[in-house]
Amino acid sequence: DEAAAAHGLAGRIDWRGKQDQRAVIEAMRAADLFVLPSRIADDGDRDGLPNVLMEAASQRLPIVSTAVSAIPEFIRDGEEGTLVPPGDAAALAAAIARLAGDETLAERFGTAAYRRLLAEFGMAAGIETIASRLNAALTATEATVAASPKPAAAKGGSEAMASERA
């Protein structure tokens, strides 16, 4: 990449391009830190909640990212990782340096992200959320049906004949 070369970083960056999940996880297992500086594109396009954050958390990596879109819904600044403003290169560099220099903090963030992934974003948590919403909808429907006025019983048989004679 020309920008990397212009900054003297070409020899320190390995541009791997598109990778399958196995290769991504293998690379994460060899990493000490995960950095995802997201931003909103000029045309308004943006990430939702990038899956790669979940993959990084699954490997207990400390995460540095940006407060864009849904990223703060998973990574809360100072709890599961560090969030910086989008486009703020100085803040990004400072966050990287801070975690690279503080192994205890990095480990705490990685563990917290892993725990949050399992507790709130894993399959079991998703199933529990769906079950809870379905039960709430069913309860609300049952309450609505129970509160609805009952239709009057139709007259039939001998009652109908008696009222017609009268």
Coordinates of C-alpha atoms in Angstrom, one line a residue:
D1 CA 0.0 0.0 0.0
E2 CA 1.3 3.4 -0.9
A3 CA 0.3 5.1 2.3
A4 CA 2.2 2.5 4.3
A5 CA 5.3 2.9 2.1
A6 CA 5.1 6.7 2.4
H7 CA 5.2 6.4 6.2
G8 CA 8.0 3.8 6.2
L9 CA 5.8 1.0 7.4
A10 CA 5.6 -1.2 4.3
G11 CA 8.0 -3.8 5.8
R12 CA 6.0 -4.0 9.0
I13 CA 2.5 -4.6 7.5
D14 CA 1.3 -7.9 6.0
W15 CA -1.7 -7.2 3.7
R16 CA -3.5 -10.6 3.7
G17 CA -6.7 -9.6 2.0
K18 CA -9.8 -11.7 2.3
Q19 CA -9.3 -14.7 4.7
D20 CA -11.5 -17.6 5.8
Q21 CA -12.5 -17.8 9.5
R22 CA -9.9 -20.4 10.4
A23 CA -7.1 -18.2 9.1
V24 CA -8.5 -15.1 10.9
I25 CA -8.8 -17.0 14.2
E26 CA -5.3 -18.4 13.8
A27 CA -3.9 -14.9 13.3
M28 CA -5.9 -13.6 16.3
R29 CA -4.4 -16.4 18.5
A30 CA -0.9 -15.1 17.6
A31 CA -1.9 -11.5 18.4
D32 CA -1.6 -9.5 21.5
L33 CA -4.1 -6.8 20.7
F34 CA -7.0 -6.3 18.3
V35 CA -7.5 -2.9 16.7
L36 CA -10.5 -2.0 14.5
P37 CA -10.7 1.8 13.7
S38 CA -14.1 2.1 12.0
R39 CA -15.6 5.2 10.6
I40 CA -18.6 6.4 8.7
A41 CA -17.9 6.6 5.0
D42 CA -18.5 9.8 3.0
D43 CA -21.6 8.2 1.5
G44 CA -23.0 7.4 5.0
D45 CA -22.1 3.7 4.8
R46 CA -21.0 2.2 8.1
D47 CA -20.4 -1.0 10.0
G48 CA -23.2 -2.3 12.1
L49 CA -21.6 -4.6 14.8
P50 CA -18.7 -6.1 13.0
N51 CA -18.4 -9.9 13.5
V52 CA -14.7 -9.6 13.7
L53 CA -15.1 -7.9 17.1
M54 CA -16.9 -11.1 18.3
E55 CA -14.1 -13.2 16.9
A56 CA -11.5 -11.1 18.7
A57 CA -13.4 -11.4 22.0
S58 CA -13.7 -15.2 21.5
Q59 CA -9.9 -15.2 21.7
R60 CA -9.8 -13.0 24.7
L61 CA -8.0 -10.2 22.9
P62 CA -8.0 -6.7 24.3
I63 CA -9.9 -4.5 21.8
V64 CA -9.3 -1.0 20.6
S65 CA -12.0 0.4 18.3
T66 CA -14.0 3.5 17.6
A67 CA -17.3 4.7 18.9
V68 CA -19.2 4.2 15.7
S69 CA -22.5 2.6 14.9
A70 CA -23.3 -0.5 17.1
I71 CA -19.7 -1.0 18.2
P72 CA -20.3 0.6 21.7
E73 CA -23.2 -1.8 22.2
F74 CA -20.7 -4.6 22.6
I75 CA -17.4 -2.9 23.6
R76 CA -18.1 -0.4 26.4
D77 CA -15.2 2.0 26.8
G78 CA -13.1 1.1 29.8
E79 CA -15.0 -2.1 30.4
E80 CA -14.5 -4.6 27.5
G81 CA -11.9 -2.4 25.7
T82 CA -11.1 1.1 24.6
L83 CA -13.1 3.2 22.3
V84 CA -11.8 6.3 20.6
P85 CA -13.5 8.9 18.4
P86 CA -13.5 8.0 14.7
G87 CA -10.7 9.7 12.7
D88 CA -8.7 10.6 15.8
A89 CA -5.3 9.0 14.9
A90 CA -3.6 10.4 18.0
A91 CA -6.2 8.9 20.3
L92 CA -6.0 5.6 18.5
A93 CA -2.2 5.6 18.8
A94 CA -2.4 6.5 22.5
A95 CA -5.0 3.7 23.2
I96 CA -2.8 1.1 21.4
A97 CA 0.3 2.3 23.3
R98 CA -1.6 2.2 26.6
L99 CA -2.8 -1.4 26.2
A100 CA 0.6 -2.6 24.7
G101 CA 2.3 -1.2 27.8
D102 CA -0.2 -2.5 30.4
E103 CA -0.5 -6.3 30.3
T104 CA -2.9 -6.3 33.3
L105 CA -5.3 -3.9 31.8
A106 CA -5.1 -5.7 28.4
E107 CA -5.9 -9.0 30.1
R108 CA -8.8 -7.5 32.0
F109 CA -10.3 -6.1 28.9
G110 CA -9.8 -9.3 26.9
T111 CA -11.5 -11.4 29.7
A112 CA -14.3 -8.9 30.1
A113 CA -15.0 -9.0 26.3
Y114 CA -15.0 -12.8 26.3
R115 CA -17.4 -13.0 29.2
R116 CA -19.8 -10.4 27.7
L117 CA -19.7 -12.3 24.4
L118 CA -20.8 -15.5 26.1
A119 CA -23.3 -13.9 28.4
E120 CA -25.0 -11.4 26.1
F121 CA -24.1 -12.2 22.5
G122 CA -23.7 -15.9 22.3
M123 CA -26.3 -18.4 21.0
A124 CA -27.7 -19.2 24.4
A125 CA -28.2 -15.5 25.2
G126 CA -29.9 -15.0 21.8
I127 CA -32.2 -18.0 22.4
E128 CA -33.1 -16.7 25.8
T129 CA -33.9 -13.3 24.4
I130 CA -36.1 -14.7 21.7
A131 CA -37.9 -17.0 24.2
S132 CA -38.5 -14.1 26.6
R133 CA -39.9 -11.9 23.8
L134 CA -42.2 -14.7 22.5
N135 CA -43.4 -15.4 26.1
A136 CA -44.1 -11.7 26.6
A137 CA -46.0 -11.5 23.3
L138 CA -48.0 -14.7 24.2
T139 CA -48.8 -13.3 27.7
A140 CA -49.9 -10.0 26.2
T141 CA -52.1 -11.8 23.6
E142 CA -53.7 -13.9 26.3
A143 CA -54.4 -10.8 28.4
T144 CA -56.0 -9.1 25.5
V145 CA -58.2 -12.1 24.7
A146 CA -59.2 -12.4 28.4
A147 CA -60.1 -8.7 28.6
S148 CA -62.1 -8.7 25.3
P149 CA -65.9 -8.6 25.7
K150 CA -67.5 -12.0 25.2
P151 CA -70.0 -12.3 22.3
A152 CA -73.6 -12.9 23.3
A153 CA -74.6 -16.5 23.1
A154 CA -76.8 -17.2 20.1
K155 CA -80.3 -18.3 20.9
G156 CA -81.1 -21.7 19.6
G157 CA -83.2 -24.8 20.1
S158 CA -86.3 -24.4 22.3
E159 CA -85.3 -20.9 23.6
A160 CA -85.5 -19.6 20.0
M161 CA -88.9 -21.2 19.3
A162 CA -90.3 -19.9 22.6
S163 CA -89.3 -16.3 21.8
E164 CA -90.7 -16.5 18.3
R165 CA -94.2 -17.7 19.7
A166 CA -94.3 -14.9 22.2

